[in-house]
Short mmCIF file of C-alpha atoms in Angstrom, two decimals:
data_model
loop_
_atom_site.label_atom_id
_atom_site.label_comp_id
_atom_site.label_asym_id
_atom_site.label_seq_id
_atom_site.Cartn_x
_atom_site.Cartn_y
_atom_site.Cartn_z
CA MET A 1 30.24 -0.49 -24.53
CA GLU A 2 27.44 1.13 -22.42
CA ARG A 3 26.04 -1.09 -19.93
CA LYS A 4 22.67 -1.85 -19.91
CA PRO A 5 19.94 -1.12 -17.19
CA LEU A 6 18.99 -3.79 -14.79
CA LEU A 7 15.28 -4.43 -14.11
CA PHE A 8 14.48 -5.90 -11.43
CA LEU A 9 10.63 -7.38 -11.56
CA SER A 10 7.97 -9.15 -9.15
CA ASN A 11 4.56 -9.78 -9.08
CA ASP A 12 1.86 -11.24 -6.55
CA ASP A 13 -0.44 -13.23 -9.17
CA GLY A 14 3.32 -15.93 -8.90
CA VAL A 15 5.82 -16.40 -11.40
CA GLU A 16 3.47 -18.54 -14.08
CA ALA A 17 0.84 -15.62 -14.20
CA LYS A 18 0.04 -13.94 -17.91
CA GLY A 19 0.80 -10.32 -16.81
CA LEU A 20 4.50 -11.12 -15.54
CA LYS A 21 5.07 -13.48 -18.97
CA GLU A 22 4.07 -10.01 -21.13
CA LEU A 23 6.18 -7.84 -18.56
CA ILE A 24 8.87 -9.91 -18.98
CA ARG A 25 8.00 -9.24 -23.18
CA CYS A 26 7.48 -5.67 -23.36
CA LEU A 27 10.68 -4.48 -21.58
CA ARG A 28 13.41 -7.25 -22.47
CA SER A 29 14.66 -4.93 -25.27
CA VAL A 30 14.63 -2.06 -22.55
CA GLY A 31 17.47 -3.74 -19.69
CA ASP A 32 18.60 -7.25 -18.28
CA LEU A 33 16.08 -8.59 -16.70
CA ILE A 34 15.95 -10.30 -12.98
CA VAL A 35 12.85 -11.46 -11.98
CA VAL A 36 11.96 -13.00 -8.19
CA ALA A 37 8.33 -13.93 -7.92
CA PRO A 38 6.13 -16.21 -5.56
CA ASP A 39 6.03 -19.69 -6.57
CA ALA A 40 2.02 -19.64 -6.06
CA HIS A 41 -0.51 -16.87 -6.01
CA ARG A 42 -0.34 -14.00 -2.88
CA SER A 43 -2.41 -11.56 -4.21
CA GLY A 44 -3.03 -9.31 -0.72
CA TYR A 45 -0.58 -9.79 0.43
CA SER A 46 0.39 -6.61 0.98
CA ALA A 47 4.07 -5.38 2.96
CA SER A 48 3.72 -8.80 4.51
CA ILE A 49 7.40 -10.92 4.93
CA THR A 50 8.51 -14.43 6.40
CA SER A 51 10.05 -14.48 9.47
CA ASP A 52 9.28 -18.22 10.85
CA ILE A 53 10.39 -20.45 8.38
CA PRO A 54 13.01 -20.47 6.05
CA LEU A 55 12.23 -19.20 2.20
CA ARG A 56 13.08 -21.61 -0.77
CA CYS A 57 14.00 -19.90 -4.01
CA GLU A 58 15.05 -22.01 -7.31
CA LYS A 59 16.38 -20.50 -10.48
CA VAL A 60 13.34 -21.75 -13.26
CA ASP A 61 14.99 -19.82 -16.52
CA GLU A 62 18.23 -18.36 -17.76
CA GLN A 63 18.73 -16.69 -21.22
CA GLU A 64 20.90 -13.39 -22.53
CA GLY A 65 19.74 -10.56 -20.14
CA LEU A 66 17.06 -12.75 -18.10
CA VAL A 67 17.07 -14.75 -15.57
CA ILE A 68 13.93 -16.17 -13.68
CA TYR A 69 13.97 -17.35 -9.96
CA LYS A 70 10.45 -18.89 -8.38
CA CYS A 71 10.39 -17.77 -3.93
CA SER A 72 7.84 -19.77 -1.55
CA GLY A 73 7.60 -16.56 -0.19
CA THR A 74 5.55 -13.43 -0.45
CA PRO A 75 6.45 -10.82 -2.80
CA VAL A 76 8.19 -8.55 -0.43
CA ASP A 77 10.34 -11.62 0.50
CA CYS A 78 11.22 -12.13 -3.26
CA VAL A 79 12.36 -8.42 -3.25
CA LYS A 80 14.37 -8.23 -0.27
CA LEU A 81 16.08 -11.91 -1.24
CA GLY A 82 16.35 -10.42 -4.95
CA LEU A 83 17.83 -7.51 -3.86
CA HIS A 84 20.10 -8.74 -0.77
CA VAL A 85 21.29 -12.40 -2.16
CA LEU A 86 20.47 -12.55 -6.13
CA SER A 87 20.93 -9.21 -7.85
CA PRO A 88 24.33 -9.30 -9.39
CA ARG A 89 24.19 -5.53 -9.00
CA THR A 90 21.41 -2.58 -7.54
CA PRO A 91 19.23 -2.23 -10.28
CA ASP A 92 18.13 0.62 -11.64
CA MET A 93 14.50 0.13 -11.39
CA VAL A 94 12.10 -2.15 -9.59
CA ILE A 95 8.98 -3.21 -11.27
CA GLY A 96 5.58 -5.03 -10.32
CA GLY A 97 3.59 -6.72 -12.18
CA ILE A 98 1.34 -6.59 -14.59
CA ASN A 99 -0.85 -7.11 -11.65
CA HIS A 100 -4.44 -9.70 -12.87
CA GLY A 101 -6.75 -6.90 -11.51
CA ASP A 102 -7.30 -2.63 -9.98
CA ASN A 103 -4.57 -1.84 -7.27
CA SER A 104 -6.04 1.80 -7.81
CA SER A 105 -7.51 3.61 -4.54
CA VAL A 106 -7.34 2.03 -1.18
CA ASN A 107 -6.23 -1.44 -2.50
CA VAL A 108 -3.31 0.25 -3.27
CA HIS A 109 -3.01 -0.99 1.26
CA TYR A 110 -3.75 -4.74 0.43
CA SER A 111 -1.52 -5.26 -3.07
CA GLY A 112 0.93 -7.40 -2.95
CA THR A 113 1.92 -5.94 -6.32
CA MET A 114 2.15 -2.50 -4.26
CA GLY A 115 3.92 -4.22 -1.96
CA VAL A 116 6.97 -5.43 -3.89
CA VAL A 117 7.46 -1.81 -5.25
CA ILE A 118 6.94 -0.10 -1.81
CA GLU A 119 9.79 -2.31 -0.48
CA GLY A 120 11.80 -1.10 -3.73
CA CYS A 121 11.46 2.16 -2.81
CA LEU A 122 12.03 1.90 1.08
CA LYS A 123 15.39 0.55 -0.99
CA ARG A 124 15.81 4.17 -2.67
CA ILE A 125 15.48 2.15 -6.02
CA PRO A 126 12.82 4.27 -8.53
CA SER A 127 10.08 2.35 -8.54
CA VAL A 128 6.69 1.54 -10.31
CA GLY A 129 3.83 -0.84 -10.46
CA PHE A 130 1.54 -1.60 -13.47
CA SER A 131 -1.71 -3.01 -12.71
CA LEU A 132 -4.59 -4.24 -15.41
CA CYS A 133 -8.52 -3.99 -14.18
CA ASP A 134 -8.83 -7.24 -15.32
CA HIS A 135 -8.66 -10.36 -13.07
CA ASN A 136 -8.71 -12.61 -16.26
CA PRO A 137 -5.84 -14.96 -16.06
CA ASP A 138 -5.71 -14.45 -19.69
CA ALA A 139 -6.60 -10.88 -19.78
CA ASP A 140 -5.46 -9.15 -22.66
CA PHE A 141 -2.54 -7.04 -21.62
CA SER A 142 -1.57 -5.70 -25.80
CA PRO A 143 -3.11 -1.72 -25.00
CA ALA A 144 -1.15 -1.52 -22.03
CA LEU A 145 2.35 -2.88 -23.01
CA PRO A 146 3.32 0.23 -24.98
CA TYR A 147 2.21 2.40 -21.88
CA VAL A 148 4.24 0.07 -19.53
CA ARG A 149 7.88 0.60 -21.91
CA ARG A 150 7.05 3.70 -22.10
CA ILE A 151 6.78 5.13 -18.80
CA THR A 152 9.93 2.88 -17.72
CA GLU A 153 11.96 4.21 -19.93
CA GLU A 154 10.91 8.21 -18.85
CA VAL A 155 11.58 6.61 -15.50
CA LEU A 156 15.01 5.58 -16.04
CA VAL A 157 15.89 8.92 -17.50
CA ARG A 158 14.19 10.61 -15.34
CA GLY A 159 14.18 9.17 -11.85
CA LEU A 160 11.94 9.50 -8.96
CA PRO A 161 12.32 11.59 -5.81
CA GLU A 162 13.46 9.26 -2.95
CA GLY A 163 10.27 8.24 -0.65
CA THR A 164 7.98 7.96 -3.82
CA CYS A 165 7.11 5.94 -6.08
CA LEU A 166 4.14 5.25 -8.73
CA ASN A 167 1.34 3.19 -8.88
CA VAL A 168 -0.33 2.80 -12.39
CA ASN A 169 -3.67 1.59 -13.36
CA PHE A 170 -4.98 0.48 -17.20
CA PRO A 171 -8.95 -0.12 -17.28
CA ALA A 172 -9.83 -3.46 -19.13
CA LEU A 173 -10.41 -1.42 -22.48
CA SER A 174 -8.74 -2.02 -25.83
CA VAL A 175 -8.13 1.86 -26.82
CA TYR A 176 -7.39 4.51 -24.14
CA LYS A 177 -8.25 7.65 -23.73
CA GLY A 178 -4.63 8.79 -22.76
CA VAL A 179 -2.62 9.15 -19.41
CA LYS A 180 -3.82 11.13 -16.43
CA ILE A 181 -1.02 11.82 -13.36
CA CYS A 182 -4.24 11.53 -10.39
CA HIS A 183 -4.72 11.61 -6.58
CA GLN A 184 -5.80 8.19 -4.83
CA ASN A 185 -9.38 8.44 -4.76
CA ARG A 186 -10.91 8.21 -1.11
CA GLY A 187 -12.93 4.85 -0.99
CA GLU A 188 -14.03 2.01 1.05
CA TRP A 189 -15.37 -1.92 0.62
CA VAL A 190 -18.20 -2.64 1.80
CA LYS A 191 -20.53 -5.68 2.12
CA GLU A 192 -17.21 -7.36 2.57
CA PHE A 193 -18.16 -11.08 3.44
CA VAL A 194 -20.50 -13.88 2.37
CA ASP A 195 -21.50 -16.13 5.26
CA SER A 196 -22.59 -19.40 5.25
CA ARG A 197 -23.06 -22.53 6.72
CA HIS A 198 -21.09 -25.61 7.11
CA PRO A 199 -23.13 -28.80 6.27
CA HIS A 200 -21.62 -30.34 9.66
CA GLY A 201 -22.25 -27.18 11.56
CA GLY A 202 -20.06 -24.22 12.08
CA ARG A 203 -20.41 -21.11 9.99
CA TYR A 204 -17.36 -19.56 7.34
CA TYR A 205 -17.19 -16.76 5.12
CA TRP A 206 -15.90 -16.07 1.67
CA LEU A 207 -14.13 -12.38 1.42
CA THR A 208 -16.10 -10.34 -1.15
CA GLY A 209 -17.17 -6.94 -0.96
CA GLU A 210 -18.05 -3.84 -3.08
CA TYR A 211 -15.89 -0.79 -4.05
CA GLU A 212 -17.76 2.89 -2.77
CA THR A 213 -16.41 5.82 -3.89
CA LEU A 214 -16.22 8.99 -1.02
CA GLU A 215 -15.98 11.71 -2.93
CA GLY A 216 -17.77 10.89 -6.36
CA GLU A 217 -16.27 12.24 -9.68
CA THR A 218 -13.59 14.06 -8.44
CA GLU A 219 -11.77 14.30 -11.95
CA LYS A 220 -8.50 14.06 -10.25
CA SER A 221 -8.64 10.69 -8.76
CA ASP A 222 -7.83 7.39 -10.12
CA TYR A 223 -11.44 6.31 -9.53
CA TRP A 224 -12.43 8.69 -12.28
CA ALA A 225 -9.35 8.13 -14.97
CA LEU A 226 -10.45 4.19 -14.99
CA LYS A 227 -13.98 5.14 -14.76
CA LYS A 228 -13.38 7.14 -17.74
CA GLY A 229 -10.79 4.82 -19.95
CA PHE A 230 -7.22 6.96 -18.54
CA VAL A 231 -4.99 4.98 -17.79
CA ALA A 232 -4.40 6.44 -14.02
CA ILE A 233 -0.61 6.74 -12.48
CA THR A 234 -0.88 8.24 -8.82
CA PRO A 235 2.67 9.11 -7.36
CA THR A 236 2.82 7.37 -3.91
CA ARG A 237 4.46 8.29 -0.79
CA THR A 238 6.14 5.59 1.06
CA ASP A 239 6.30 8.52 4.25
CA MET A 240 2.59 8.37 5.75
CA THR A 241 3.22 10.97 8.45
CA ASP A 242 0.27 13.78 8.38
CA TYR A 243 2.67 16.61 9.02
CA THR A 244 -0.59 19.30 9.43
CA VAL A 245 -1.84 17.16 12.28
CA MET A 246 1.89 16.95 13.82
CA ASP A 247 1.88 20.47 13.97
CA GLU A 248 -1.56 20.92 15.14
CA MET A 249 -0.75 18.45 17.65
CA GLU A 250 2.20 20.64 19.56
CA HIS A 251 -0.96 22.28 21.11
CA TRP A 252 -2.49 19.73 22.58
CA ASN A 253 -2.16 18.99 26.81
CA LEU A 254 -0.68 15.44 26.97
CA ASN A 255 1.86 16.01 29.09
CA VAL A 256 0.96 14.40 32.42
#
């Protein structure tokens, strides 16, 4: 009997998040699932890890082909602990999500969901992150689920190059126009804090912000694709070296 693929799932919205539950429901028939997710919300934790306090981990559910753990650490802690201690074998894929919120463009650098994916990629496991551009805790994930399944099946068959993972974002729509393979939009967050005066003295600050694209209506960018109603898939590399600048710097006078 052929062994089913083993899929490792995690997120940054916490083990009780609807997006993770929908991901589990979508992929139960694709393979065996091991889930290691934070015990509470850890959005924006990026690739952070816990080094100064011990982690706690508890099994919260086990069924045929599915085991779920909650962990006191960050999303990347969940992957590291899961792969080194909890998983019965090296998974065939690492999957992050489904995130409640947009992880396109520069958001990839802050995202705990993509922290999960990048960690899996660093472990040389094909890895994909799924995000819905809707922060509502009860968001409707149903339009995205057929695409989640299809993309997962394609990666299981085709694999991904070592050092490359996929960042998949879905617009908050009931029907999509299709799929676009995109580059990461060049943009930035502005007006990032609102400050207020504390009634007992001093000031405090709330993180907020507005996203601004720096390249306009560039048709191959994830920002454009989502704005036009397409699913945006961005191949993302873990090697951050700028090889062009590396070659140029060979001609700099750097010796003293």
